[in-house]
Coordinates of C-alpha atoms and ligand atoms in Angstrom, one line a residue:
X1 CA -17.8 8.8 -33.0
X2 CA -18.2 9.9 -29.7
X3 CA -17.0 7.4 -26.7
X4 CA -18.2 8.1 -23.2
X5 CA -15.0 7.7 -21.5
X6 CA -13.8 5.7 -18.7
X7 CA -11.3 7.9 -17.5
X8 CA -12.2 11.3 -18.4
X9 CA -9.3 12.7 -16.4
X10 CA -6.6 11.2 -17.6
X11 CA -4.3 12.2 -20.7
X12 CA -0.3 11.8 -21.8
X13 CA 1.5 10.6 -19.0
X14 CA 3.7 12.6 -17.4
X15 CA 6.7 10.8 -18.2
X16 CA 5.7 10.9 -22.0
X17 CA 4.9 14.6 -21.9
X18 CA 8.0 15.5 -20.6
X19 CA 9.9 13.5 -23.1
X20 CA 8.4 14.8 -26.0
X21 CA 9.2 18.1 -24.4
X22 CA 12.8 17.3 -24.4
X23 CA 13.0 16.5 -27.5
X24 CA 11.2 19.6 -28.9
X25 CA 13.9 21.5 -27.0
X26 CA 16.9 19.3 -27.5
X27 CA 17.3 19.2 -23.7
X28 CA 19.1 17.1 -21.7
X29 CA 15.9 14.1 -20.4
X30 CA 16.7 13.6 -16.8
X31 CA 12.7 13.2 -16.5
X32 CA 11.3 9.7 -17.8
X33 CA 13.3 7.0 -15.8
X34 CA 15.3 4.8 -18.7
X35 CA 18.6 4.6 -19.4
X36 CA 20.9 6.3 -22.0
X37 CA 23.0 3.5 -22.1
X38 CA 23.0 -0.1 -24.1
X39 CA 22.2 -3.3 -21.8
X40 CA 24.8 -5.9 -21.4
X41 CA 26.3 -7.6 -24.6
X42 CA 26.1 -10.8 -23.3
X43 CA 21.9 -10.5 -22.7
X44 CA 22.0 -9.6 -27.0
X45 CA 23.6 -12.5 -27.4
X46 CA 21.4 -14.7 -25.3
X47 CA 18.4 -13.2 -27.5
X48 CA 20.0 -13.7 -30.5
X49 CA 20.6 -17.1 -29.6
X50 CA 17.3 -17.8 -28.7
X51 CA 15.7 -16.5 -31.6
X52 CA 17.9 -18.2 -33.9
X53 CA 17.0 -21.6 -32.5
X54 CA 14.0 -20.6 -33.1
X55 CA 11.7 -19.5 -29.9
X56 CA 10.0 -17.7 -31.9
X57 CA 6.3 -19.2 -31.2
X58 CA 3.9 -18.4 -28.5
X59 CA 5.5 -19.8 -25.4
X60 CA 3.7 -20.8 -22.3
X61 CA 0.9 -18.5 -21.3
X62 CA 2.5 -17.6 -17.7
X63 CA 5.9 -17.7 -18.8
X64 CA 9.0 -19.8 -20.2
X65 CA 9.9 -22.7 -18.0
X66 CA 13.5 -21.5 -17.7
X67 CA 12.8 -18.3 -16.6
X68 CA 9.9 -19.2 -13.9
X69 CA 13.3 -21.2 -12.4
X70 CA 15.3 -18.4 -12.9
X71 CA 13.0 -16.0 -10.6
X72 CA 12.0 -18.6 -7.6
X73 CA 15.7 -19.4 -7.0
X74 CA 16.5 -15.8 -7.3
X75 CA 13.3 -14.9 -4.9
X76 CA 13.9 -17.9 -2.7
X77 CA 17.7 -17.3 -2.1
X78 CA 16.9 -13.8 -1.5
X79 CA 14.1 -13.3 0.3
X80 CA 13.4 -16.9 1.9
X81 CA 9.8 -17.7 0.1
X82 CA 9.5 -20.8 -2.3
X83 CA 7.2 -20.0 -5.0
X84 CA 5.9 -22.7 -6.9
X85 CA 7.6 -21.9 -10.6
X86 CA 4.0 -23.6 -11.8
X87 CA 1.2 -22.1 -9.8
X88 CA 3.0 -18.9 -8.1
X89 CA 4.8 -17.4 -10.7
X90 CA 3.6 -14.9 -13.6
X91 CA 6.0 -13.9 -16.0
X92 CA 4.0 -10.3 -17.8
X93 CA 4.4 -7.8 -19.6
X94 CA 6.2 -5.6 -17.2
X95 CA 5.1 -4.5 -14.3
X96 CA 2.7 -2.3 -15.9
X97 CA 0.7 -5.0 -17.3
X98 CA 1.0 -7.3 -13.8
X99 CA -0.6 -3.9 -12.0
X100 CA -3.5 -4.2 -14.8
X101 CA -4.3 -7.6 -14.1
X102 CA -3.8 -8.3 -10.6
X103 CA -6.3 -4.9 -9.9
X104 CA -8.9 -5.7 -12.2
X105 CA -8.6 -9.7 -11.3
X106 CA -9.1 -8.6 -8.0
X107 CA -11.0 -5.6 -7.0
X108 CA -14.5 -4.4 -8.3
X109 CA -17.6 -2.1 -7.5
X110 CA -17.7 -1.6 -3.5
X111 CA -14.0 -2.1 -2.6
X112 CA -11.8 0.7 -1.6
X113 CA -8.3 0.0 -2.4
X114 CA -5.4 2.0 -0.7
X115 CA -2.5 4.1 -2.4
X116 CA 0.2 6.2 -1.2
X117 CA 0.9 9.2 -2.6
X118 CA 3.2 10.6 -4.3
X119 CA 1.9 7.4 -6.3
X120 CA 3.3 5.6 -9.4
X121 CA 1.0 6.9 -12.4
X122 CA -0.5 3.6 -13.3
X123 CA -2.1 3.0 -10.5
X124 CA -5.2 5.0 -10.1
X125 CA -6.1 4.3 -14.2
X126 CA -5.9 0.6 -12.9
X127 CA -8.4 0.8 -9.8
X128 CA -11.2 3.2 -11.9
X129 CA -11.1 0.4 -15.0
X130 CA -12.0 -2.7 -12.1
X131 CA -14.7 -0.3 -10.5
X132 CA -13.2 0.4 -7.0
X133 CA -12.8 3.0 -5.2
X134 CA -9.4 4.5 -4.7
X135 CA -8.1 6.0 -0.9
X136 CA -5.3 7.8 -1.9
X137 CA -3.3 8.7 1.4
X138 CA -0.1 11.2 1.3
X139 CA 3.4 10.2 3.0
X140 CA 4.7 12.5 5.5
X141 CA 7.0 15.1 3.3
X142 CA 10.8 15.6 4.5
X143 CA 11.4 18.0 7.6
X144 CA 14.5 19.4 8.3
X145 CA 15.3 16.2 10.9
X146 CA 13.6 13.8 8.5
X147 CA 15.0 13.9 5.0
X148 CA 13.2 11.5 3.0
X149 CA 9.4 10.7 2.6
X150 CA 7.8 8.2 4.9
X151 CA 4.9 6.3 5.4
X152 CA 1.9 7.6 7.8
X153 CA 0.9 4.0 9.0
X154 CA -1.4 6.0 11.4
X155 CA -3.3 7.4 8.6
X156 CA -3.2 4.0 6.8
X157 CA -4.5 2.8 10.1
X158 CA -7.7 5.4 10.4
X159 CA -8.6 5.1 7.1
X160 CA -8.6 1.4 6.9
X161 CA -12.8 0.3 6.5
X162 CA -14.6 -2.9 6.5
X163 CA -14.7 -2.1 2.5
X164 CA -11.0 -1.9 1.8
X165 CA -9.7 -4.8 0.0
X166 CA -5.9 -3.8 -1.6
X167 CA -3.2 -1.9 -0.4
X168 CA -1.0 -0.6 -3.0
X169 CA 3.0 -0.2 -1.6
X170 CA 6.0 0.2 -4.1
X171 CA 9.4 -0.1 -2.5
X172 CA 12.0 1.7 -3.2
X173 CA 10.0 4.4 -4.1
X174 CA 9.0 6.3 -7.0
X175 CA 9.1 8.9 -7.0
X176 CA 11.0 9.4 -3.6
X177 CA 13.5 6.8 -3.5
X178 CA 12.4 6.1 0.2
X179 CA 12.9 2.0 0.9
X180 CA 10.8 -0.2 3.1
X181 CA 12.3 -0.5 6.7
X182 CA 11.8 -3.1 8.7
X183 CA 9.4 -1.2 11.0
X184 CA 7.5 -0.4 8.2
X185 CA 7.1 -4.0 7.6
X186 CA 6.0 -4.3 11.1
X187 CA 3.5 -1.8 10.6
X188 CA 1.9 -3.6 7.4
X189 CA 1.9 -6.4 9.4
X190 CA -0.2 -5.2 12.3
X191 CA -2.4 -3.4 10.0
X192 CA -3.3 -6.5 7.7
X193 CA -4.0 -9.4 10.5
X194 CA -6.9 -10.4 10.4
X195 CA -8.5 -8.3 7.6
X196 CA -9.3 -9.6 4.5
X197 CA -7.1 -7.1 2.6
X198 CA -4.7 -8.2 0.1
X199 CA -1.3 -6.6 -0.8
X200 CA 0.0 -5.8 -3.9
X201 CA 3.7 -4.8 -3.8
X202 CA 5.4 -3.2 -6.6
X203 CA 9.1 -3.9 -6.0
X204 CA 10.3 -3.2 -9.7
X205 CA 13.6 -1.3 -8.1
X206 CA 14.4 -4.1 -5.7
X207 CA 17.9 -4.0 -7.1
X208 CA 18.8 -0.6 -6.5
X209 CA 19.3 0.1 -3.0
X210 CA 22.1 1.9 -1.9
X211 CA 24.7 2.7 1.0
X212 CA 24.5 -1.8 1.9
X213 CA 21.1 -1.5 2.9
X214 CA 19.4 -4.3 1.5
X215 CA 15.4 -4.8 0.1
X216 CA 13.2 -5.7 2.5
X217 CA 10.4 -7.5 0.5
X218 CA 6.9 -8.2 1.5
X219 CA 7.9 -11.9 0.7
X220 CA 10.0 -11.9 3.6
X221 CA 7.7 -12.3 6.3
X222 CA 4.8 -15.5 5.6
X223 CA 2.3 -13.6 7.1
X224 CA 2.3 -10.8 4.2
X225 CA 3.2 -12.8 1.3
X226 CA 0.2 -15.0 1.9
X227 CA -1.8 -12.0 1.1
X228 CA 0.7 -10.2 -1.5
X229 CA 0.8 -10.4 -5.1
X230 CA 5.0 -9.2 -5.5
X231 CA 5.4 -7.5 -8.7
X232 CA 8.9 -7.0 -10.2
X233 CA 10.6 -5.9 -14.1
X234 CA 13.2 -6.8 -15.4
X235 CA 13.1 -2.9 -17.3
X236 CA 14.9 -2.2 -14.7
X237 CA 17.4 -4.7 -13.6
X238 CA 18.3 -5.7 -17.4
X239 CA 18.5 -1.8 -18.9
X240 CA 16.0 -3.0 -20.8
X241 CA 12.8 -0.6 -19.9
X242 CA 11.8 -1.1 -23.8
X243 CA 11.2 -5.0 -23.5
X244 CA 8.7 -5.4 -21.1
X245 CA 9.2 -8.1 -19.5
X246 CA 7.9 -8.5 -15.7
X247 CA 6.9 -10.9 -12.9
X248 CA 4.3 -11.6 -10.1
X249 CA 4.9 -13.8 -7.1
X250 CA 1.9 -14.6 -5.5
X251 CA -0.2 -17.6 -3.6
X252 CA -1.9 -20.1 -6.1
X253 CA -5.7 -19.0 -5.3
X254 CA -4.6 -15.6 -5.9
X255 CA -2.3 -16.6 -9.4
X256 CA -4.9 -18.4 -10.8
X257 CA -7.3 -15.5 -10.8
X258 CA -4.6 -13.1 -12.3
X259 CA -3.9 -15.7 -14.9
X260 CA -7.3 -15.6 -15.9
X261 CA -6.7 -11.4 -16.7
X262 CA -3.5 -11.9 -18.1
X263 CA -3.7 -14.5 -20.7
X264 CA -6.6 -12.0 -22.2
X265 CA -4.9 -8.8 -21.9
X266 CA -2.1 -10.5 -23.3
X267 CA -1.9 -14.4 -23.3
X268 CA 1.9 -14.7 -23.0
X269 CA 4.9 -12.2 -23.6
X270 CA 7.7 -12.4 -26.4
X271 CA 9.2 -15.6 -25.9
X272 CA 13.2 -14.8 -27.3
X273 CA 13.2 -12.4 -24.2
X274 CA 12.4 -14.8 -21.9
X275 CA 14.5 -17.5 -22.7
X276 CA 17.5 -14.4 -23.1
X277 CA 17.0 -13.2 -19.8
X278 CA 16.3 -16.8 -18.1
X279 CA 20.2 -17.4 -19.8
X280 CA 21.4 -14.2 -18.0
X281 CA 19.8 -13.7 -15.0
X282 CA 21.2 -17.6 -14.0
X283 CA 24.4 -15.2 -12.4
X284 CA 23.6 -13.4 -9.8
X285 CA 25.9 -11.0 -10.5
X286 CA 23.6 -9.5 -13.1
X287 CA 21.4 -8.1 -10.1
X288 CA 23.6 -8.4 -7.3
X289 CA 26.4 -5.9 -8.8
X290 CA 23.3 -3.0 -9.4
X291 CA 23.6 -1.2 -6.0
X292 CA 26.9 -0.3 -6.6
X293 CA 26.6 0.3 -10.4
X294 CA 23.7 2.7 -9.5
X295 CA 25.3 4.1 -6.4
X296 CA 28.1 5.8 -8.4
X297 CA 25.8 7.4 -10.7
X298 CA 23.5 9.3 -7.6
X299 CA 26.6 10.4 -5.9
X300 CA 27.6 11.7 -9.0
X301 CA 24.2 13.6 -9.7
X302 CA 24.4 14.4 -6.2
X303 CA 27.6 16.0 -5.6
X304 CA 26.9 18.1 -8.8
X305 CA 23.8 19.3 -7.5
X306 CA 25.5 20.2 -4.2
X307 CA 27.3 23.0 -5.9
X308 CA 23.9 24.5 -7.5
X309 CA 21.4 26.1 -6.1
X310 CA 19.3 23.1 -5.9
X311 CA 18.6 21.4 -2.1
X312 CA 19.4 17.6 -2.8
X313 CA 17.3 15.3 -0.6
X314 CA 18.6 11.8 -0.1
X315 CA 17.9 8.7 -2.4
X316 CA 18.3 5.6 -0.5
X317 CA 16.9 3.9 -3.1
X318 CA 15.7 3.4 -7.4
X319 CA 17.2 5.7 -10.1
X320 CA 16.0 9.0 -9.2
X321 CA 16.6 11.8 -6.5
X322 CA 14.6 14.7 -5.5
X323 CA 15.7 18.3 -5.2
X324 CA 13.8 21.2 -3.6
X325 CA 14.4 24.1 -5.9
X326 CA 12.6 26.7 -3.3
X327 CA 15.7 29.0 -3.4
X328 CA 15.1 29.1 -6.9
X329 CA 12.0 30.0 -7.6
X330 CA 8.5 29.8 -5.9
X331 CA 6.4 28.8 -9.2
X332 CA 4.5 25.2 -9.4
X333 CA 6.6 21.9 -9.5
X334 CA 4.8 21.8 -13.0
X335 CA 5.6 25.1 -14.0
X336 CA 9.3 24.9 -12.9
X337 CA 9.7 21.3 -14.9
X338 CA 8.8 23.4 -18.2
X339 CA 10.7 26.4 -17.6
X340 CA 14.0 24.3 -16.6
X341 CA 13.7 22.6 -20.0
X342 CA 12.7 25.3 -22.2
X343 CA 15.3 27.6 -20.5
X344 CA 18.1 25.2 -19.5
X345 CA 17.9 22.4 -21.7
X346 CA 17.0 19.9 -18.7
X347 CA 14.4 18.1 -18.1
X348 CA 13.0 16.4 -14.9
X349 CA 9.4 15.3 -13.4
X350 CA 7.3 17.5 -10.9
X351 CA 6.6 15.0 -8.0
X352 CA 2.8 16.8 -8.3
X353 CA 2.4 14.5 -10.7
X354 CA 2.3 11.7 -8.7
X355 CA -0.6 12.9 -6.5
X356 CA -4.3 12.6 -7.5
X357 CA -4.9 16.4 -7.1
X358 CA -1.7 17.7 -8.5
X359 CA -2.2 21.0 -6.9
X360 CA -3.4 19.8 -3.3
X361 CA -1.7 20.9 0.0
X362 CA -0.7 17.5 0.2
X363 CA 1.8 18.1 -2.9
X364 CA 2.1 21.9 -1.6
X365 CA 6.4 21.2 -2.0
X366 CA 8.5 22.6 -4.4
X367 CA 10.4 19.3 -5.6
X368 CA 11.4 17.6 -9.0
X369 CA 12.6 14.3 -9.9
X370 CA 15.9 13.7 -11.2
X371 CA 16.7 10.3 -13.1
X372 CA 20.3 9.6 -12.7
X373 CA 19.7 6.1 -14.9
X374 CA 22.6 7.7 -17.7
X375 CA 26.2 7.8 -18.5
X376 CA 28.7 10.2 -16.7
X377 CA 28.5 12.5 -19.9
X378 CA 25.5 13.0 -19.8
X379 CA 24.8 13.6 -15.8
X380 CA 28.6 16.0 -16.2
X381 CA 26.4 17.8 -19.0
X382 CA 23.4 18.6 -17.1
X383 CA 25.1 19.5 -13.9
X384 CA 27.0 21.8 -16.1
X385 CA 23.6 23.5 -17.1
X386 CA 22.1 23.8 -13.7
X387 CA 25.2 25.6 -12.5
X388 CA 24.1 28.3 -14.8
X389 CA 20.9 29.1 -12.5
Ligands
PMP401 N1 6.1 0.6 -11.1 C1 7.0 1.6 -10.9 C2 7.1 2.1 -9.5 C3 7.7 2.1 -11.9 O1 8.6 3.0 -11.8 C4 7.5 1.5 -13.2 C5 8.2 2.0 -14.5 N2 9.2 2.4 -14.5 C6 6.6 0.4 -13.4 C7 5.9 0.0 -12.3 C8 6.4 -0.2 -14.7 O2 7.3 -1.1 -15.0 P1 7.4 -1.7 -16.5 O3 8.2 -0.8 -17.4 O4 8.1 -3.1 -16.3 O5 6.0 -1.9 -17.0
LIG402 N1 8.6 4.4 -14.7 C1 9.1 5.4 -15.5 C2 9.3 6.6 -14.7 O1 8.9 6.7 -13.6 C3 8.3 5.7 -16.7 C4 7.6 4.6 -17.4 C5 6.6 5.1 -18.4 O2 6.9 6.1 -19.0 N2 5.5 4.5 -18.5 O3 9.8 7.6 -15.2

């Protein structure tokens, strides 16, 4: 039976592409951002403990009690916002699911919602299923004086119209690493007051930010989080991509209406996880020892790929760095991603990806993604590879 498709132009993600790649040709997956490694014994044992007392029934449709608590101490005594745990926070499934339902609770036929590319892949899916129209509008690409990817507020700014009702922001980024500074915060805020557009900021790597620079949030400053729907994951801070289980922080007006999405797309999430990682996240340490965890693990990659032919850019922030292989070849990003793993056993992402028009001049670079989320062995094994190029 035929179905006249809602979005004609999308197929596998990226990220699943490229892992079914690697293991067709046994490389080493440096390409879909999870980790190689188990998560913390004592979270198991928190599930286990929760499932045999027997949570094992539909728990409340916006979240377990517990770990509502759990995530407006942890967003309070971080980021200075109190968020009702009954009318402002939304525990989902991952972040993926909050993106679903806060765009399509939100948006519709008429609105224009803004994006910045390189752009997470879920996004633009999201904004065709509500009916709006997506403004997708590139970062400015490292220079020789500016190493990482930033954010063109002055393109924000012109293409800003009486129709545009979301900006989309993720912090740190994916696929760049770049983090939120505070005169980027500045910038949002001059560009949001007094408009009726709303915020939604994806802030899933909030706990991986290197070199003592901490997150800046949107929820931060009143005058954006009165606007923002915050989305976080706990895929991320737990080593637990496989479970998720995310959040949304956001003003009651603007919860209710996403409640209304999300307890049809998926009425409430499994409840042993919940009450596991309401146990474990209680200590702080389980987030606030990340930077450094993660820090070791780039410098590592880093260092390695310092002594190949690959040019390392920085990663200030999440689990992945990007590397211009221009002295390596001239081919596409997509191209080079298949050759590396069909000829060198490793596999990474193409940051084209990540743009609506893979092959625009916008994406015109000649960078991959590197996920550095894995054991020494395993980053020690790939560097050994790439030294072979
Ligand atoms: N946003 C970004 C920027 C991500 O990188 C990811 C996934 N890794 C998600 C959202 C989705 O998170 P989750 O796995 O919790 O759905
Ligand atoms: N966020 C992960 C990445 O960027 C992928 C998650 C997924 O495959 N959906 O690699």
């Amino acid at each position: 039976m035929q179905i006249t498709s809602k979005l004609p132009e999308v197929g596998l993600t990226i990220f699943t592409t490229m892992s079914k790649m690697a293991i067709e040709y046994q490389a080493i997956n440096l390409g879909q951002g999870f980790p190689d490694f188990n998560t913390d014994p004592k979270l198991q044992a928190f599930v286990s403990k929760a499932m045999a007392e027997g949570f094992n029934q539909y728990p409340y449709m916006a979240g377990v009690a517990e770990l509502r608590n759990v995530i407006g101490e942890k967003v309070e005594s971080l980021y200075g916002r109190h968020y009702n745990i009954d009318s402002e926070i939304t525990v989902t499934s991952g972040a993926t699911e909050a993106i679903m339902a806060i765009v399509l609770a939100s948006v519709g036929t008429g609105d224009e919602v803004i994006v910045l590319e390189p752009c997470y892949d879920c996004y633009l899916p999201a904004i065709k299923l509500a009916g709006a129209k997506a403004v997708c509008i590139p970062m400015l690409v490292p220079t020789q004086e500016r190493r990482t990817f930033q954010v063109d507020w002055d393109k924000v700014k012109s293409k800003v119209t009486t129709k545009t009702r979301m900006l989309i922001i993720n912090f740190p980024h994916n696929p760049t690493g770049a983090v939120m500074s505070k005169d980027d915060l500045d910038q949002l805020e001059l560009l949001v007051q007094n408009t009726n557009i709303m915020i939604l900021s994806d802030e899933v790597y909030e706990h991986i930010i290197f070199d003592g620079v901490s997150h800046l949030s949107v929820a931060t400053r009143p005058a954006l989080a009165e606007r923002s729907f915050v989305v976080s994951s706990f895929g991320k801070t737990t080593h637990t991509t496989g479970w998720k289980i995310g959040y949304v922080c956001a003003p009651k007006d603007m919860t209710v209406e996403l409640r209304k999405v999300h307890q049809f797309m998926v009425f409430t999430v499994p409840s042993v996880l919940q009450h596991g990682l309401a146990a474990y996240t209680k200590d702080p340490s389980t987030y606030l020892d990340l930077p450094a965890f993660y820090q070791k693990k780039r410098d590592r990659l880093a260092d390695g790929l310092a002594k190949t032919r690959f040019n390392v850019l920085p990663s200030p922030g999440t689990f992945f760095l990007l590397a211009d292989y221009s002295a390596i070849s001239d081919v596409s990003e997509a191209e080079f991603s298949i050759w590396l793993t069909k000829e060198h056993g490793v596999t990474v992402i193409p940051v084209s990806a990540f743009y609506a028009v893979p092959d625009a001049a916008e994406s015109n670079h000649k960078i991959v993604r590197f996920c550095f989320a894995k054991t020494e062995e395993t980053l020690d094994r790939a560097i050994e590879r790439l030294l072979k190029i």
